[in-house]
Amino acid sequence: MKENISIGVFDSGFGGLEILREITKELPQYNYIYLGDTARVPYGNRFQEEVYNFTEQAVDFLFKRDCHLIIVACNTVSSEALRKIQQKYLPENYPEKRVLGVVIPVAEAAIETKNNRIGVIATQGTVNSSVFERELKKLNPKIKLFQRACPLLVAAIEDGKQDSKETRMLLENYLNPLLEKKVDVLILGCTHYGLLEKQIKEIVGDKVKIISEGKIVAEKLKDYLKRHPQIDNVLSKNSEIEFLTTDLTDKFKTLGTVFFGKPFDPKKIFL
Ligand code: DGL
């Protein structure tokens, strides 16, 4: 049987497909397994313990499917579960494997600010965790971070309403307080918000640099694999992608196509 050692990409639902799209553009040679927990999405307003338990299940699943490295595309998971997975769960259970998140690469990209005032929009869970504040301040203690939870945006996007008037009004409401704080960098701290980048740009104008996650995560992963040949060497390179979801619906295919940029064939699994 052909060896299939893959990179796992885990998200609470569809949004991570945008991150996968950018990763596969930058690194098309690897094998990937995408896992979207669509049966339990959204994670953004769940208790931290629940998000952690779901993450442990997904990590076990992907490692059993021969992933050697997992990219957590979900900001909520990166904020609320990743540290414990990296510091406790992996050393005890999978010491040779790795799980990486999106927050640190994004924080590293965001610190190039002129006035040290950065805004972040994200789910309630990510905002409550203060993870962006912690990571940004480690890189530059002078940074002032202004956070804004946007609890209605994920649902608007999942309902296909990204171009609607209602979503535009929601965005203006969420973004205006950050603009009043004179932020000059804005982090889109949620898998889904990349789909709203055009609308967000129109509202915040040219003077605010927008940090959207897909490309940044892809570039950082490329760099990571260069710096860790012991991981790179075990990964299969047959350019295969498998799409798995915990709830197979037409929506996963249609909306997933919007996020991934082209059609694909998902399979349902149980966690
Ligand atoms: N994937 C989540 C994130 O990036 C957004 C969707 C959810 O709330 O599960 O935070």
Coordinates of C-alpha atoms and ligand atoms in Angstrom, one line a residue:
M1 CA 0.0 0.0 0.0
K2 CA 1.2 3.5 -0.8
E3 CA 2.4 5.4 2.2
N4 CA 0.2 8.4 2.9
I5 CA 1.6 10.7 5.6
S6 CA -0.4 13.9 5.4
I7 CA -0.7 17.4 6.8
G8 CA -4.0 17.7 8.6
V9 CA -5.9 20.9 8.5
F10 CA -8.6 21.2 11.2
D11 CA -11.4 23.7 11.5
S12 CA -14.7 24.0 13.2
G13 CA -16.4 24.1 9.8
F14 CA -16.0 25.5 6.4
G15 CA -13.8 28.6 7.0
G16 CA -10.5 26.7 7.2
L17 CA -11.0 25.7 3.6
E18 CA -9.8 29.2 2.7
I19 CA -6.6 28.6 4.7
L20 CA -6.2 25.2 3.0
R21 CA -6.7 26.9 -0.4
E22 CA -3.7 29.2 0.3
I23 CA -1.6 26.5 1.8
T24 CA -2.1 24.2 -1.2
K25 CA -1.3 27.1 -3.6
E26 CA 2.0 27.7 -1.8
L27 CA 2.8 24.0 -1.1
P28 CA 0.9 21.9 -3.7
Q29 CA 3.3 18.9 -3.4
Y30 CA 2.1 17.6 0.0
N31 CA -0.9 15.4 0.9
Y32 CA -3.6 17.0 3.0
I33 CA -6.6 15.8 5.0
Y34 CA -9.0 18.6 5.8
L35 CA -11.4 18.0 8.7
G36 CA -14.3 20.4 9.3
D37 CA -16.4 19.7 12.4
T38 CA -19.5 21.0 10.6
A39 CA -21.9 19.1 12.9
R40 CA -20.8 21.2 15.9
V41 CA -19.9 24.5 14.3
P42 CA -19.8 27.3 15.5
Y43 CA -17.1 26.9 18.2
G44 CA -16.9 30.7 18.7
N45 CA -19.4 30.9 21.5
R46 CA -18.8 27.6 23.2
F47 CA -17.2 27.0 26.6
Q48 CA -13.4 26.6 26.5
E49 CA -13.6 23.1 27.9
E50 CA -15.9 22.0 25.2
V51 CA -13.7 23.5 22.5
Y52 CA -10.7 21.7 24.1
N53 CA -12.5 18.3 24.1
F54 CA -13.6 18.6 20.5
T55 CA -10.0 19.5 19.5
E56 CA -8.6 16.5 21.3
Q57 CA -11.0 14.3 19.4
A58 CA -10.0 15.9 16.1
V59 CA -6.3 15.6 16.8
D60 CA -6.7 11.9 17.7
F61 CA -8.6 11.3 14.5
L62 CA -6.1 13.0 12.3
F63 CA -3.1 11.4 13.9
K64 CA -4.8 8.0 13.5
R65 CA -5.2 8.8 9.9
D66 CA -1.5 9.2 9.6
C67 CA -1.1 12.9 9.7
H68 CA 2.3 13.9 11.1
L69 CA 1.6 17.6 11.4
I70 CA -1.8 19.4 12.0
I71 CA -2.5 23.0 11.2
V72 CA -5.3 24.3 13.3
A73 CA -7.0 26.8 10.9
C74 CA -9.6 27.8 13.5
N75 CA -8.8 30.9 15.6
T76 CA -11.1 29.8 18.4
V77 CA -9.3 26.5 18.7
S78 CA -5.9 28.2 18.3
S79 CA -6.9 30.5 21.2
E80 CA -8.7 28.2 23.6
A81 CA -7.2 24.8 23.1
L82 CA -3.9 24.8 21.3
R83 CA -1.6 25.6 24.2
K84 CA -2.8 22.7 26.3
I85 CA -2.6 20.4 23.3
Q86 CA 1.0 21.5 22.5
Q87 CA 2.3 21.6 26.1
K88 CA 0.5 18.5 27.6
Y89 CA -1.4 16.3 25.2
L90 CA 1.2 15.9 22.5
P91 CA 4.2 15.3 24.8
E92 CA 2.2 12.6 26.6
N93 CA 0.6 10.9 23.6
Y94 CA 2.3 11.9 20.3
P95 CA 5.7 13.2 21.2
E96 CA 7.1 13.1 17.7
K97 CA 4.1 14.9 16.1
R98 CA 3.3 18.6 15.8
V99 CA 0.2 20.8 16.0
L100 CA 0.5 24.5 14.9
G101 CA -2.1 27.3 15.0
V102 CA -2.8 30.5 13.2
V103 CA -2.4 33.1 16.0
I104 CA 1.4 33.3 16.2
P105 CA 2.0 33.6 12.5
V106 CA -0.7 36.3 12.3
A107 CA 0.7 38.2 15.3
E108 CA 4.2 38.2 13.7
A109 CA 2.7 39.6 10.5
A110 CA 0.7 42.3 12.3
I111 CA 3.4 44.0 14.4
E112 CA 4.6 46.1 11.5
T113 CA 2.5 49.0 12.6
K114 CA 3.3 52.7 12.3
N115 CA 1.5 53.9 15.5
N116 CA 1.5 50.6 17.5
R117 CA -2.3 50.6 17.5
I118 CA -3.8 47.3 16.3
G119 CA -7.4 46.2 16.0
V120 CA -8.6 42.6 15.9
I121 CA -12.1 41.3 15.0
A122 CA -12.8 37.7 16.0
T123 CA -15.3 35.4 17.7
Q124 CA -16.3 35.9 21.3
G125 CA -14.2 32.9 22.4
T126 CA -11.0 34.3 20.7
V127 CA -11.6 37.7 22.2
N128 CA -12.2 36.3 25.7
S129 CA -9.0 34.3 25.5
S130 CA -6.9 37.5 24.9
V131 CA -4.5 35.4 22.9
F132 CA -3.8 38.1 20.4
E133 CA -3.0 40.6 23.1
R134 CA -0.6 38.1 24.7
E135 CA 1.2 37.1 21.5
L136 CA 1.5 40.7 20.2
K137 CA 2.8 42.1 23.5
K138 CA 5.5 39.4 23.6
L139 CA 6.7 40.7 20.2
N140 CA 6.3 44.4 21.0
P141 CA 5.2 45.4 24.6
K142 CA 4.3 48.9 23.2
I143 CA 1.4 47.5 21.1
K144 CA -2.0 48.7 22.1
L145 CA -4.6 46.2 21.0
F146 CA -8.3 47.0 20.5
Q147 CA -10.5 43.8 20.3
R148 CA -14.0 43.5 19.0
A149 CA -16.1 40.3 19.1
C150 CA -18.3 40.0 16.1
P151 CA -20.7 37.2 17.1
L152 CA -23.1 37.7 14.1
L153 CA -20.6 37.5 11.3
V154 CA -20.0 33.8 11.0
A155 CA -23.7 33.1 10.8
A156 CA -24.1 35.8 8.1
I157 CA -21.4 34.3 6.0
E158 CA -22.6 30.7 6.5
D159 CA -26.0 31.9 5.3
G160 CA -24.3 33.1 2.1
K161 CA -25.1 36.8 3.0
Q162 CA -21.5 38.2 2.7
D163 CA -22.6 40.8 0.0
S164 CA -25.9 41.8 1.7
K165 CA -26.8 45.2 3.1
E166 CA -27.3 43.7 6.6
T167 CA -23.8 42.3 6.7
R168 CA -22.4 45.7 5.5
M169 CA -24.3 47.3 8.4
L170 CA -23.0 44.7 10.9
L171 CA -19.5 45.3 9.7
E172 CA -19.8 49.1 10.0
N173 CA -21.1 48.7 13.6
Y174 CA -18.2 46.3 14.5
L175 CA -15.5 48.3 12.8
N176 CA -16.3 51.9 13.6
P177 CA -15.3 51.7 17.2
L178 CA -11.9 50.4 16.1
L179 CA -11.5 53.2 13.6
E180 CA -12.2 55.7 16.3
K181 CA -9.3 54.2 18.2
K182 CA -7.1 55.0 15.2
V183 CA -5.8 51.5 14.6
D184 CA -3.5 51.3 11.6
V185 CA -3.5 47.5 11.4
L186 CA -6.6 45.3 11.5
I187 CA -6.3 41.6 12.1
L188 CA -9.2 39.5 10.6
G189 CA -8.9 36.9 13.5
C190 CA -11.4 34.4 12.2
T191 CA -11.3 31.9 9.4
H192 CA -14.5 33.3 7.8
Y193 CA -13.6 37.0 7.7
G194 CA -11.3 36.6 4.7
L195 CA -14.5 36.3 2.6
L196 CA -15.4 39.9 3.7
E197 CA -12.0 41.4 3.0
K198 CA -13.3 43.5 0.1
Q199 CA -16.2 45.0 2.2
I200 CA -13.9 45.5 5.2
K201 CA -11.4 47.4 3.0
E202 CA -14.1 49.7 1.7
I203 CA -15.0 50.6 5.3
V204 CA -11.6 51.0 6.9
G205 CA -9.9 52.7 3.8
D206 CA -6.4 52.5 2.5
K207 CA -4.6 53.7 5.6
V208 CA -5.4 50.6 7.6
K209 CA -3.4 47.5 6.7
I210 CA -5.6 44.4 6.7
I211 CA -4.1 41.1 8.0
S212 CA -6.0 38.2 6.4
E213 CA -4.9 34.8 7.5
G214 CA -4.7 32.4 4.5
K215 CA -1.5 33.7 2.8
I216 CA 0.3 34.4 6.0
V217 CA -0.3 30.9 7.4
A218 CA 0.7 29.3 4.1
E219 CA 4.0 31.3 4.0
K220 CA 4.8 30.5 7.6
L221 CA 4.2 26.8 7.0
K222 CA 6.5 26.8 4.1
D223 CA 9.2 28.4 6.2
Y224 CA 8.5 26.0 9.1
L225 CA 8.9 23.0 6.9
K226 CA 12.2 24.4 5.6
R227 CA 13.5 24.8 9.1
H228 CA 12.3 21.4 10.2
P229 CA 13.6 18.9 7.6
Q230 CA 12.9 16.0 10.1
I231 CA 9.2 16.7 9.7
D232 CA 9.3 17.6 6.0
N233 CA 11.2 14.3 5.2
V234 CA 8.4 12.1 6.6
L235 CA 5.5 13.8 4.7
S236 CA 4.2 12.2 1.5
K237 CA 4.4 14.3 -1.6
N238 CA 1.7 13.0 -4.0
S239 CA -0.4 16.2 -4.1
E240 CA -3.5 14.5 -2.7
I241 CA -6.3 16.1 -0.7
E242 CA -9.0 14.4 1.2
F243 CA -12.0 16.5 2.5
L244 CA -13.8 15.2 5.6
T245 CA -16.7 16.6 7.5
T246 CA -18.7 15.5 10.5
D247 CA -22.0 16.5 8.8
L248 CA -22.3 16.0 5.1
T249 CA -24.7 18.5 3.7
D250 CA -25.2 20.3 0.4
K251 CA -24.1 23.4 2.2
F252 CA -20.7 22.0 2.9
K253 CA -20.2 21.4 -0.8
T254 CA -21.6 24.8 -2.0
L255 CA -20.3 27.0 0.7
G256 CA -17.1 25.0 0.8
T257 CA -16.6 25.7 -2.8
V258 CA -16.7 29.4 -2.1
F259 CA -14.1 29.1 0.6
F260 CA -11.9 26.6 -1.3
G261 CA -12.2 28.3 -4.6
K262 CA -13.1 25.1 -6.6
P263 CA -15.4 22.1 -6.2
F264 CA -14.4 19.1 -4.2
D265 CA -15.8 15.8 -3.0
P266 CA -16.2 15.6 0.8
K267 CA -16.8 12.5 2.9
K268 CA -18.6 12.2 6.2
I269 CA -16.8 10.8 9.3
F270 CA -17.7 10.5 13.0
L271 CA -15.5 11.9 15.7
Ligands
DGL1 N1 -13.4 28.8 12.7 C1 -13.8 29.8 13.7 C2 -12.7 30.8 14.0 O1 -11.8 31.0 13.2 C3 -15.1 30.6 13.3 C4 -16.3 29.7 13.2 C5 -16.7 29.2 14.6 O2 -17.1 30.0 15.5 O3 -16.6 28.0 14.8 O4 -12.7 31.3 15.1

